[in-house]
mmCIF file of C-alpha atoms and ligand atoms in Angstrom:
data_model
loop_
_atom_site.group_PDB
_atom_site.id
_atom_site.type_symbol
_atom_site.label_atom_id
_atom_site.label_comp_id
_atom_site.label_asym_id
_atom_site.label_seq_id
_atom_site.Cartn_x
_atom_site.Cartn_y
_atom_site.Cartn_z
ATOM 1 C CA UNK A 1 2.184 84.738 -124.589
ATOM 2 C CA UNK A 2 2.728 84.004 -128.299
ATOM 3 C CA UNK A 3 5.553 81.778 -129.234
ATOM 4 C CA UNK A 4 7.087 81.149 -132.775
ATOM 5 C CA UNK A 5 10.092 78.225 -133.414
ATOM 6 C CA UNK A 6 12.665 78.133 -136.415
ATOM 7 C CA UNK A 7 14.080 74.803 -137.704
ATOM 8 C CA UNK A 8 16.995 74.112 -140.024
ATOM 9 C CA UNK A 9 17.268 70.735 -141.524
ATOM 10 C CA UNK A 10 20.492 70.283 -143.303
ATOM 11 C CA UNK A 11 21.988 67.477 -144.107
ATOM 12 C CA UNK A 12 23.987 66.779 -141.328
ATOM 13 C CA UNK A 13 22.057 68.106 -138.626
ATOM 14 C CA UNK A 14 18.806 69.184 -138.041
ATOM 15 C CA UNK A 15 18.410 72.177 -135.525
ATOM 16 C CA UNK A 16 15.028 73.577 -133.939
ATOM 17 C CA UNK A 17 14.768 77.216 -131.847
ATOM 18 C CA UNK A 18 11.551 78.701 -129.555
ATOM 19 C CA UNK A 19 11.381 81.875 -128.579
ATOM 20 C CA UNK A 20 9.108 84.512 -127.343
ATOM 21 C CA UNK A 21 7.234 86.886 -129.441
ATOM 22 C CA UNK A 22 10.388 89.465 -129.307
ATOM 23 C CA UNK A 23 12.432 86.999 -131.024
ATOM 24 C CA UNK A 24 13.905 86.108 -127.653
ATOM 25 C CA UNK A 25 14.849 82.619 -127.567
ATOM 26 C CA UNK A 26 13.913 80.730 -125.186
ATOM 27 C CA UNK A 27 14.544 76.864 -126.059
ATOM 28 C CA UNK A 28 16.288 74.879 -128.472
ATOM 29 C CA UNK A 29 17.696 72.086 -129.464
ATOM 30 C CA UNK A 30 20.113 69.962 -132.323
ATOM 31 C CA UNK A 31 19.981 66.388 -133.237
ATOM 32 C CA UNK A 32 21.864 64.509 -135.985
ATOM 33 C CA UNK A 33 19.552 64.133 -139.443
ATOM 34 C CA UNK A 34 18.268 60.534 -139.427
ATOM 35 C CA UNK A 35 19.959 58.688 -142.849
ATOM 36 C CA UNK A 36 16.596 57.074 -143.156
ATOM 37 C CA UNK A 37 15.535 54.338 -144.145
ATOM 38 C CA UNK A 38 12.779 56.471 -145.451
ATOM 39 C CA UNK A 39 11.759 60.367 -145.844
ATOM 40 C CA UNK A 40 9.256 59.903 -142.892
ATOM 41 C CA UNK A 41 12.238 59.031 -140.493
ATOM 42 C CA UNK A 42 13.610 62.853 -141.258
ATOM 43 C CA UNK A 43 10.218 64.310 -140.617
ATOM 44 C CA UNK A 44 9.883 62.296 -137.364
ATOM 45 C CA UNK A 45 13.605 63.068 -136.361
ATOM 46 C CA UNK A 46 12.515 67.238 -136.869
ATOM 47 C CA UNK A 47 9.469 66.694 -135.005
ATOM 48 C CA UNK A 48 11.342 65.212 -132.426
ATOM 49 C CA UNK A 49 14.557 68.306 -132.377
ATOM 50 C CA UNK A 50 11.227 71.345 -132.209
ATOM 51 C CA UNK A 51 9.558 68.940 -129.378
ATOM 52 C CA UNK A 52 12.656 69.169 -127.839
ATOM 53 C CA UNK A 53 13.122 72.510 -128.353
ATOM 54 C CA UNK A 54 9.768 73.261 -126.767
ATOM 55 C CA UNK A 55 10.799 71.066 -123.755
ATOM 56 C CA UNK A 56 14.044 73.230 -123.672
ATOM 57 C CA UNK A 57 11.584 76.180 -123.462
ATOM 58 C CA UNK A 58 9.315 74.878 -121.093
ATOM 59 C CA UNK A 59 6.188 75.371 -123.729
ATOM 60 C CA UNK A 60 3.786 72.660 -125.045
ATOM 61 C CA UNK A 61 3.563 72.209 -129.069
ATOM 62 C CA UNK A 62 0.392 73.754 -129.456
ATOM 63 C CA UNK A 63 1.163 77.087 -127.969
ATOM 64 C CA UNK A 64 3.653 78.115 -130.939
ATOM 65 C CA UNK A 65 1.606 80.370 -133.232
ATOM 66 C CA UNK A 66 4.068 80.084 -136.433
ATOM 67 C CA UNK A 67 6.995 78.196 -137.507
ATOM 68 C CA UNK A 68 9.392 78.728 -139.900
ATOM 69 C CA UNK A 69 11.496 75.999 -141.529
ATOM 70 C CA UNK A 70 14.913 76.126 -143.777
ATOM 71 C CA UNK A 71 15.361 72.798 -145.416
ATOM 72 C CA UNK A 72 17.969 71.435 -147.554
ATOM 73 C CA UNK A 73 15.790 71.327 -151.399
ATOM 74 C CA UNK A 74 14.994 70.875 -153.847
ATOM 75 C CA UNK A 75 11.025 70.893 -153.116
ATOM 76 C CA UNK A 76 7.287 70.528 -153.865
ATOM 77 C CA UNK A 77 6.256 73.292 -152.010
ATOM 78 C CA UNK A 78 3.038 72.778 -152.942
ATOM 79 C CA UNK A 79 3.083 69.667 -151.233
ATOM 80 C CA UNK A 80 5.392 70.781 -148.412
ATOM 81 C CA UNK A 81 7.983 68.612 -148.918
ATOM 82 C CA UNK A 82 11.530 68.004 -150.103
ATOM 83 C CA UNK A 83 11.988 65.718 -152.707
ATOM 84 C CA UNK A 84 15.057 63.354 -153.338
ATOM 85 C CA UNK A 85 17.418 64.945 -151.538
ATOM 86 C CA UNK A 86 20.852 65.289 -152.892
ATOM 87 C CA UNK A 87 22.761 64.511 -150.358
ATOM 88 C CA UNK A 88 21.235 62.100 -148.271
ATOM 89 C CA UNK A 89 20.560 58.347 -148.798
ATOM 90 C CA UNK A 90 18.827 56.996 -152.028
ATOM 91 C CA UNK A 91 15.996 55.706 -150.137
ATOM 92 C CA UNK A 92 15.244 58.890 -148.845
ATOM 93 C CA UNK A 93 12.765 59.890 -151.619
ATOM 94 C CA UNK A 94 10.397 62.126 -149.858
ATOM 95 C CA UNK A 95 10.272 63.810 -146.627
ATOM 96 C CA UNK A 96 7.370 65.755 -145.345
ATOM 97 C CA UNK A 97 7.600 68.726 -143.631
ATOM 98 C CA UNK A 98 4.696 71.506 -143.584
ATOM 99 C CA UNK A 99 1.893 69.396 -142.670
ATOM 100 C CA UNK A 100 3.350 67.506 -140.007
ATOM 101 C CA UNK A 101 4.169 70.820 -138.842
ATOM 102 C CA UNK A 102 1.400 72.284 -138.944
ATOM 103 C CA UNK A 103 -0.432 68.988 -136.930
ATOM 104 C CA UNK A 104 2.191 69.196 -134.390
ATOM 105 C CA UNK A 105 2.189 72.569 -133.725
ATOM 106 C CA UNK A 106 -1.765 73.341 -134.697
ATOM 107 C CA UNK A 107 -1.237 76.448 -136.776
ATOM 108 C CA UNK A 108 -1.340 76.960 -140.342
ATOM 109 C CA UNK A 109 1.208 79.414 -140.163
ATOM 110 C CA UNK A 110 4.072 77.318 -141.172
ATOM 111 C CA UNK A 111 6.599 78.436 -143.776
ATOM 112 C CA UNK A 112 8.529 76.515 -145.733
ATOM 113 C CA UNK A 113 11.724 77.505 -147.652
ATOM 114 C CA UNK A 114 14.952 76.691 -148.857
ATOM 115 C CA UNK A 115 18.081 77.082 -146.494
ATOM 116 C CA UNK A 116 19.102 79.984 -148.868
ATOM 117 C CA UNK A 117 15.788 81.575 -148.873
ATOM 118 C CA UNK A 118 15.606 81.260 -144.906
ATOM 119 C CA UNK A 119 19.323 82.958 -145.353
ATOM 120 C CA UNK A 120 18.333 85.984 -146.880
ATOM 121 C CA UNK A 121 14.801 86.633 -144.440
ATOM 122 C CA UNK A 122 17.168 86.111 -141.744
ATOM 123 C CA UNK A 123 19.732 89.218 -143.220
ATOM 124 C CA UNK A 124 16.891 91.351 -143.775
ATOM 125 C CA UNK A 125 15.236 90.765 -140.334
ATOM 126 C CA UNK A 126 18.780 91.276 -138.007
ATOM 127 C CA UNK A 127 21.286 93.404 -140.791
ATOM 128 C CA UNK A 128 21.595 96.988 -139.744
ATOM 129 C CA UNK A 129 20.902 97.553 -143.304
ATOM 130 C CA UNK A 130 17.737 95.458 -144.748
ATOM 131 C CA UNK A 131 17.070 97.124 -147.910
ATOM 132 C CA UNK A 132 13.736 95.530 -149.874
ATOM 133 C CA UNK A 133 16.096 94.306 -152.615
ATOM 134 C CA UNK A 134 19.176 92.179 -151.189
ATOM 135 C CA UNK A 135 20.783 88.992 -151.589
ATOM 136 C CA UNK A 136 22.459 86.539 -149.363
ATOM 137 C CA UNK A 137 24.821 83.826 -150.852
ATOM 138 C CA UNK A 138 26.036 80.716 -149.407
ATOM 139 C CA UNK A 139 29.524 79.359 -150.623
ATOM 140 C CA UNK A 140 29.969 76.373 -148.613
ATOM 141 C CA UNK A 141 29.780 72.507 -149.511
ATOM 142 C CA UNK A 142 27.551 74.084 -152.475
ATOM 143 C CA UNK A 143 26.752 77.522 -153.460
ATOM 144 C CA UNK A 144 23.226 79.047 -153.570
ATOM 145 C CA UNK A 145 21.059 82.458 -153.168
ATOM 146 C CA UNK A 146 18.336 83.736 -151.245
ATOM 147 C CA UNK A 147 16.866 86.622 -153.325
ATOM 148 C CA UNK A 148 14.156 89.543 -152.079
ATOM 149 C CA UNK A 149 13.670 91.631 -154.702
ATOM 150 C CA UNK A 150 11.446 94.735 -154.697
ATOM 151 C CA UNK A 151 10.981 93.588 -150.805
ATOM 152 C CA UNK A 152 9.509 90.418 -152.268
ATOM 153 C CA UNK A 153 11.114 86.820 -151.379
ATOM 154 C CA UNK A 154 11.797 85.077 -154.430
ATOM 155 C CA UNK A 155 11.182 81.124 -154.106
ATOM 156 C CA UNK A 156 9.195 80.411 -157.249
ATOM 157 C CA UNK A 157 6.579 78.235 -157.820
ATOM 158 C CA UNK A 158 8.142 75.261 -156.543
ATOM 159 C CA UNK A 159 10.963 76.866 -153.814
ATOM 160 C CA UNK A 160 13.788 76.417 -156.353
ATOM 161 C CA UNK A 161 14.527 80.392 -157.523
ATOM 162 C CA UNK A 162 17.937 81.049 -156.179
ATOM 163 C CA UNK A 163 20.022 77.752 -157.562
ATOM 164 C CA UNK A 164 22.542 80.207 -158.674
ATOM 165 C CA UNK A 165 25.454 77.569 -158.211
ATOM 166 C CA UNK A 166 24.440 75.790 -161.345
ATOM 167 C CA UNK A 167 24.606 78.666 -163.020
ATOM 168 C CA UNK A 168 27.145 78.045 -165.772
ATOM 169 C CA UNK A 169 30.108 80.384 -165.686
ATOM 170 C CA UNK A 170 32.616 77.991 -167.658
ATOM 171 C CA UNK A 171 31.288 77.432 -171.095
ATOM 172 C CA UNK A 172 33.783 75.297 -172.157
ATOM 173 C CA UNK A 173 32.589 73.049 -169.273
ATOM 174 C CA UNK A 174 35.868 71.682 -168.023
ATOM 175 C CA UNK A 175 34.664 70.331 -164.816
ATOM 176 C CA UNK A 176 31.286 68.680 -164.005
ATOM 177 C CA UNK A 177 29.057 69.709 -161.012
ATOM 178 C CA UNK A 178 27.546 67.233 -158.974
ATOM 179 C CA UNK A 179 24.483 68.105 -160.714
ATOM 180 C CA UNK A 180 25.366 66.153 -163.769
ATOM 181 C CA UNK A 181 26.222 69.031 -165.765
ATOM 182 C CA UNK A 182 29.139 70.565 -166.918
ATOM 183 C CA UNK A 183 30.359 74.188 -166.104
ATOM 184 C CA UNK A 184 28.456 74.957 -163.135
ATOM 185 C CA UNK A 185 30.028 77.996 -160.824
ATOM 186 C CA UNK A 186 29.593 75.252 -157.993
ATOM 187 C CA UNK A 187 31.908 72.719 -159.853
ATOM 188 C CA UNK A 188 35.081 75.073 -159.264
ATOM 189 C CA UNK A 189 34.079 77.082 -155.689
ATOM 190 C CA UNK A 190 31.726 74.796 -153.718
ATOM 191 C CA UNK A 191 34.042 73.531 -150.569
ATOM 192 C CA UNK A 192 33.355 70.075 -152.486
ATOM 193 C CA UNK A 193 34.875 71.115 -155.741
ATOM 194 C CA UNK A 194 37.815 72.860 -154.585
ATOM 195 C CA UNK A 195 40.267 69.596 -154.190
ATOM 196 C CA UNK A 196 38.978 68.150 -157.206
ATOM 197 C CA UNK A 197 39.526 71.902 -159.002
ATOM 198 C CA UNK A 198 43.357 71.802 -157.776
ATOM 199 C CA UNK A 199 43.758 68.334 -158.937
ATOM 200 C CA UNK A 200 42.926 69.994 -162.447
ATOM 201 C CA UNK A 201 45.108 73.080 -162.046
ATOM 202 C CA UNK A 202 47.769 70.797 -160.844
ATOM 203 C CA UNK A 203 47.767 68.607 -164.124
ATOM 204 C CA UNK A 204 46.507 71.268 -166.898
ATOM 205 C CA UNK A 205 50.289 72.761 -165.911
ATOM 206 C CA UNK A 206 52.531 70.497 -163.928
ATOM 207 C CA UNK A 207 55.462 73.311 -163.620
ATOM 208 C CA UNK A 208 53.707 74.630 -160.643
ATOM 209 C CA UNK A 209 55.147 73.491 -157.276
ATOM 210 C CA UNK A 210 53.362 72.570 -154.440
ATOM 211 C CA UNK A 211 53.067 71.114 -151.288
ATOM 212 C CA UNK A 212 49.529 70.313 -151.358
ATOM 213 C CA UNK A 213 48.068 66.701 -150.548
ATOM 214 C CA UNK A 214 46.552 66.325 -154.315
ATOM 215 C CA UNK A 215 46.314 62.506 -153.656
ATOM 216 C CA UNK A 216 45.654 61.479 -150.275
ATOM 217 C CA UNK A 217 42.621 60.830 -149.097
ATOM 218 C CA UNK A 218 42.019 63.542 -146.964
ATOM 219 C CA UNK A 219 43.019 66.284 -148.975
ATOM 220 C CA UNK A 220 40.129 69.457 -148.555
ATOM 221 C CA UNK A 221 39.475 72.825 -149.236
ATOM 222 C CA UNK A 222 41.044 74.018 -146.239
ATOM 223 C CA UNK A 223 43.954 72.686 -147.144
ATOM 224 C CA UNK A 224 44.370 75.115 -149.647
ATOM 225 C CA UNK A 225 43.064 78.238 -147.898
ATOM 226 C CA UNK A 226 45.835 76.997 -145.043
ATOM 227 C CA UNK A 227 48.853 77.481 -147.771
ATOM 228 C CA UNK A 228 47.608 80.891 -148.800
ATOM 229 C CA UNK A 229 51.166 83.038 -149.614
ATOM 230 C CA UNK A 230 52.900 80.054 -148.739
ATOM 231 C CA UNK A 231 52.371 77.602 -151.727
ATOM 232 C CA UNK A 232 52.117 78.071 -155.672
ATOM 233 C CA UNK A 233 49.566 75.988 -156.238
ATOM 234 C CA UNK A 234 47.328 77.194 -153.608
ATOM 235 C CA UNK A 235 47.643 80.875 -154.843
ATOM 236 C CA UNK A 236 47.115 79.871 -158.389
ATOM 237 C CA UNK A 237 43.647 77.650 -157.255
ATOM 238 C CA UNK A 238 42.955 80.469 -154.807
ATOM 239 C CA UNK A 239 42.745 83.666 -157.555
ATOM 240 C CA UNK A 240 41.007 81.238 -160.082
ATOM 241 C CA UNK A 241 38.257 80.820 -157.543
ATOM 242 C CA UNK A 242 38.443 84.560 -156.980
ATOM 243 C CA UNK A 243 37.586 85.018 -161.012
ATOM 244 C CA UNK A 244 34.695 82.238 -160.864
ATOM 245 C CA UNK A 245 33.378 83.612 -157.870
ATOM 246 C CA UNK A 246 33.692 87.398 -159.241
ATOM 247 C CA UNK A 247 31.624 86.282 -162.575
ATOM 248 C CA UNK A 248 29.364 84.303 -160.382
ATOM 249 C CA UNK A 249 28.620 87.234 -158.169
ATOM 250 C CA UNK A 250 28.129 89.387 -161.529
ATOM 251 C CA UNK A 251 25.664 87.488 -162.807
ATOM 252 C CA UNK A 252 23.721 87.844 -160.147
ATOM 253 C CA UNK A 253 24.311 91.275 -159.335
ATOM 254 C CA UNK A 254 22.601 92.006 -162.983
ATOM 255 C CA UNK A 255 19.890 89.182 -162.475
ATOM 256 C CA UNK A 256 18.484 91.118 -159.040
ATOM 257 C CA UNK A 257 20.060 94.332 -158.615
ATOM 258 C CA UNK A 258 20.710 93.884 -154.979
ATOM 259 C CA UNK A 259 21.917 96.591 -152.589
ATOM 260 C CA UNK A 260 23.470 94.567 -150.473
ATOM 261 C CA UNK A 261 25.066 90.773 -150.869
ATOM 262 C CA UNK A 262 25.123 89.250 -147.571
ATOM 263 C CA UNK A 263 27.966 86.360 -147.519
ATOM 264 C CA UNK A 264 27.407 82.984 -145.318
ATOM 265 C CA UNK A 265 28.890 79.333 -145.400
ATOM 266 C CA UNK A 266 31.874 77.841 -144.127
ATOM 267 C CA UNK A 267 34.089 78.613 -146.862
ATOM 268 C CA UNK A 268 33.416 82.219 -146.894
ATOM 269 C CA UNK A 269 32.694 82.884 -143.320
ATOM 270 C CA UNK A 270 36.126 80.994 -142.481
ATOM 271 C CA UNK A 271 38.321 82.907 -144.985
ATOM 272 C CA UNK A 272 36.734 85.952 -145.590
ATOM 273 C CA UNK A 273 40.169 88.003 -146.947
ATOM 274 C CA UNK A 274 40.784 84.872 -149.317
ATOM 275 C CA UNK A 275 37.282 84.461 -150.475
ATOM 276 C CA UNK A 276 35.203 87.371 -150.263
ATOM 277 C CA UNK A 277 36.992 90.367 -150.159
ATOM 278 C CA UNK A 278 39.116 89.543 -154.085
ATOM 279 C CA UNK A 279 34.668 89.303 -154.986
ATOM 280 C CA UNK A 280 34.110 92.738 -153.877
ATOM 281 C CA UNK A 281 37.579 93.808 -155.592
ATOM 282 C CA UNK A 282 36.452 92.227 -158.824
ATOM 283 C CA UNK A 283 33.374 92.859 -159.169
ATOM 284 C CA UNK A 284 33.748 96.660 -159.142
ATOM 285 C CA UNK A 285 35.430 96.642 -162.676
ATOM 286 C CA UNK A 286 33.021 93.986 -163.861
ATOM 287 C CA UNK A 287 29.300 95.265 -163.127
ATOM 288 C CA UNK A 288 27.616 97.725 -165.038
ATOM 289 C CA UNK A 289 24.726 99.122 -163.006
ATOM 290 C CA UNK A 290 24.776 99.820 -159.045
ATOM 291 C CA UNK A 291 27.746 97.873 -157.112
ATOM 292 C CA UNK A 292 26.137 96.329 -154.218
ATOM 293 C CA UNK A 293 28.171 96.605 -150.587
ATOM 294 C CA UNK A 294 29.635 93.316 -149.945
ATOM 295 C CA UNK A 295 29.231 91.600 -147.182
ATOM 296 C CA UNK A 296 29.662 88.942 -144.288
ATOM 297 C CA UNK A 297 26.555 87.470 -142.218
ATOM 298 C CA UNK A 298 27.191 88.788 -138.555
ATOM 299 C CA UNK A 299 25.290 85.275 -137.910
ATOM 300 C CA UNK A 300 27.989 82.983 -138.595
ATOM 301 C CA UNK A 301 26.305 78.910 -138.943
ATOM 302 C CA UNK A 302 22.605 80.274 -137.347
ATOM 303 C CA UNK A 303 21.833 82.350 -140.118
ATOM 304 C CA UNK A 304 19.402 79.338 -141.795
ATOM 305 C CA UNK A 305 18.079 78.790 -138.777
ATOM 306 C CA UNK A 306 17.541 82.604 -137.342
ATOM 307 C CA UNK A 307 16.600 82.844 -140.913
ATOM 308 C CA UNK A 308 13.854 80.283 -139.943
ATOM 309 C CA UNK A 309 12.959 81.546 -136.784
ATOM 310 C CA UNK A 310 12.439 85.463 -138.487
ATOM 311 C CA UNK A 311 10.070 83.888 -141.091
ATOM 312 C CA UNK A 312 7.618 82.718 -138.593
ATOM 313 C CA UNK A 313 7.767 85.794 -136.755
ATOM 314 C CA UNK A 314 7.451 88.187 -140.082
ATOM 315 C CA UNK A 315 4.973 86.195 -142.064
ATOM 316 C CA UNK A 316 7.412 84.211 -144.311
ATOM 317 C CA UNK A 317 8.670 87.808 -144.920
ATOM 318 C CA UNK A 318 11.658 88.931 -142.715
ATOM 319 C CA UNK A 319 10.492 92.382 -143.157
ATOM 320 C CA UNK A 320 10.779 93.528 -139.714
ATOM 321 C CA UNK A 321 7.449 95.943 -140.443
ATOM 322 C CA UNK A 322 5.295 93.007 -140.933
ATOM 323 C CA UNK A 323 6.651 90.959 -137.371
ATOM 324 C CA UNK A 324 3.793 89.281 -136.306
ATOM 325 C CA UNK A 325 1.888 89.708 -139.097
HETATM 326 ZN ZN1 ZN B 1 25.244 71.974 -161.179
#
């Protein structure tokens, strides 16, 4: 028997799955993502999650014929590695990732992408509908794509095609993205931005009332989903995102011409009427070519790592023609 594992390193946690060669699983396993000191701690703490994962499964290493991996970015893919990570420590500078792999595991059949690229292969491998030309879209603690386009994953030459999030939809570039730069689509939807965005609703016009924790110190995005129809403020912060997100979604609709947008990531998987469904409202009056169906990942927080998981069984693909290709 032929086995095949999926891992998702995010920044929090890093997750590994084994399963048989019908996609079965069979093993897995979740650790925390070592803070360091250095890259080669991470790549040691995901070796450690897919050996688990084999344990789990009851399978040596060596007998997995392909692996699929969706990382947190940005990358040198050529290298097979992500490269000063955004969100985790400063120290953390490089952290290697195919080759290791690819020892552990000894196969060359070890794909590498970013957590929205793994996103979309894993749509198009389990969605009833898996068109060659679809997009998924994460809006969570930042927003990002996975594009296949003419059945062809887009990653680019260094697995950084898809950073749709810094895509600037504010030109007058009131608020500034964690990025550095100003204007971002990220800056006013990302589950990150959203406090700071109602801090700057609240002030640019202080007549609106509302109950919202502005100040304290553990004021989130939730918060303002929470006091949906029940707060001013909220419902003001909560159609603004609504008219970010619809130009964001645009924009991307005319980039790719998807048939289908597949929607993942805490803040649109947990408020789905709030978030996603004003999108598909909006967007119908504001795209000029094909509207796309709309939609929500049936895979809830696995789809990075089923995304991961189809990749090694589909050739880096998730074309479900190619499995085991
Ligand atoms: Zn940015």
């Amino acid at each position: 028997m032929d086995y095949y594992a999926g891992v998702d390193l995010g920044a929090t946690n890093v997750r590994a799955v084994v399963a048989e060669d019908d996609g079965t699983r069979i093993g897995v396993s979740r650790r925390s993502t070592p803070r360091g000191p250095t890259g080669i701690d991470v790549t040691e703490g995901v070796l450690r999650t897919l050996r688990e994962a084999c344990g789990d499964a009851g399978i040596e290493p060596g007998a997995i014929v392909a692996a699929g991996i969706g990382s947190i970015g940005p990358f040198d893919l050529v290298e097979g590695a992500v490269i000063d990570p955004a969100n985790l420590p400063d120290s953390i500078d490089r952290i290697p990732l195919t080759g290791p792999i690819e020892k552990l595991i000894d196969s060359d059949d070890v794909y590498l992408h970013n957590d929205t690229t793994a996103g979309v292969i894993g749509e198009r491998f389990h969605a009833e509908r898996n068109p060659d030309d679809m997009v998924y879209i994460t809006i969570s603690s930042g927003i990002g794509a996975g594009v296949c386009c003419d059945g062809e994953i887009v990653s680019g030459w260094d697995g950084n095609a898809g950073e749709v999030g810094h895509c600037i939809v504010d030109p007058t570039g009131r608020l500034t993205c964690g990025c550095g730069h100003d204007g971002h689509w990220e800056a006013y939807c990302s589950g990150n931005a959203i406090p700071n965005y109602a801090r700057y609703l609240a002030e640019d016009d202080p007549t609106t009332s509302t109950d919202l924790p502005l100040e304290g110190p553990d004021f989130t995005a939730k918060d303002v989903f929470e006091l949906a129809g029940e707060d001013e403020l909220a419902d003001y912060v909560i159609d603004q995102l609504a008219h970010w997100n619809a130009i964001g979604v645009t924009n991307v609709v005319h980039s790719f011409a998807p048939i289908v947008i597949s929607f993942g990531g805490a803040v649109a998987l947990h408020n789905e009427e709030l978030v996603v469904d004003p999108i598909r409202e909006r967007i119908e009056e504001m795209v000029m070519s094909n509207v796309p169906e709309i939609r929500v990942t049936d895979q809830g927080d696995d789809v990075v790592l089923e995304g991961a998981l189809a990749s090694a069984l589909t050739g880096g693909t998730g074309d479900r023609q190619r499995i085991h290709d």
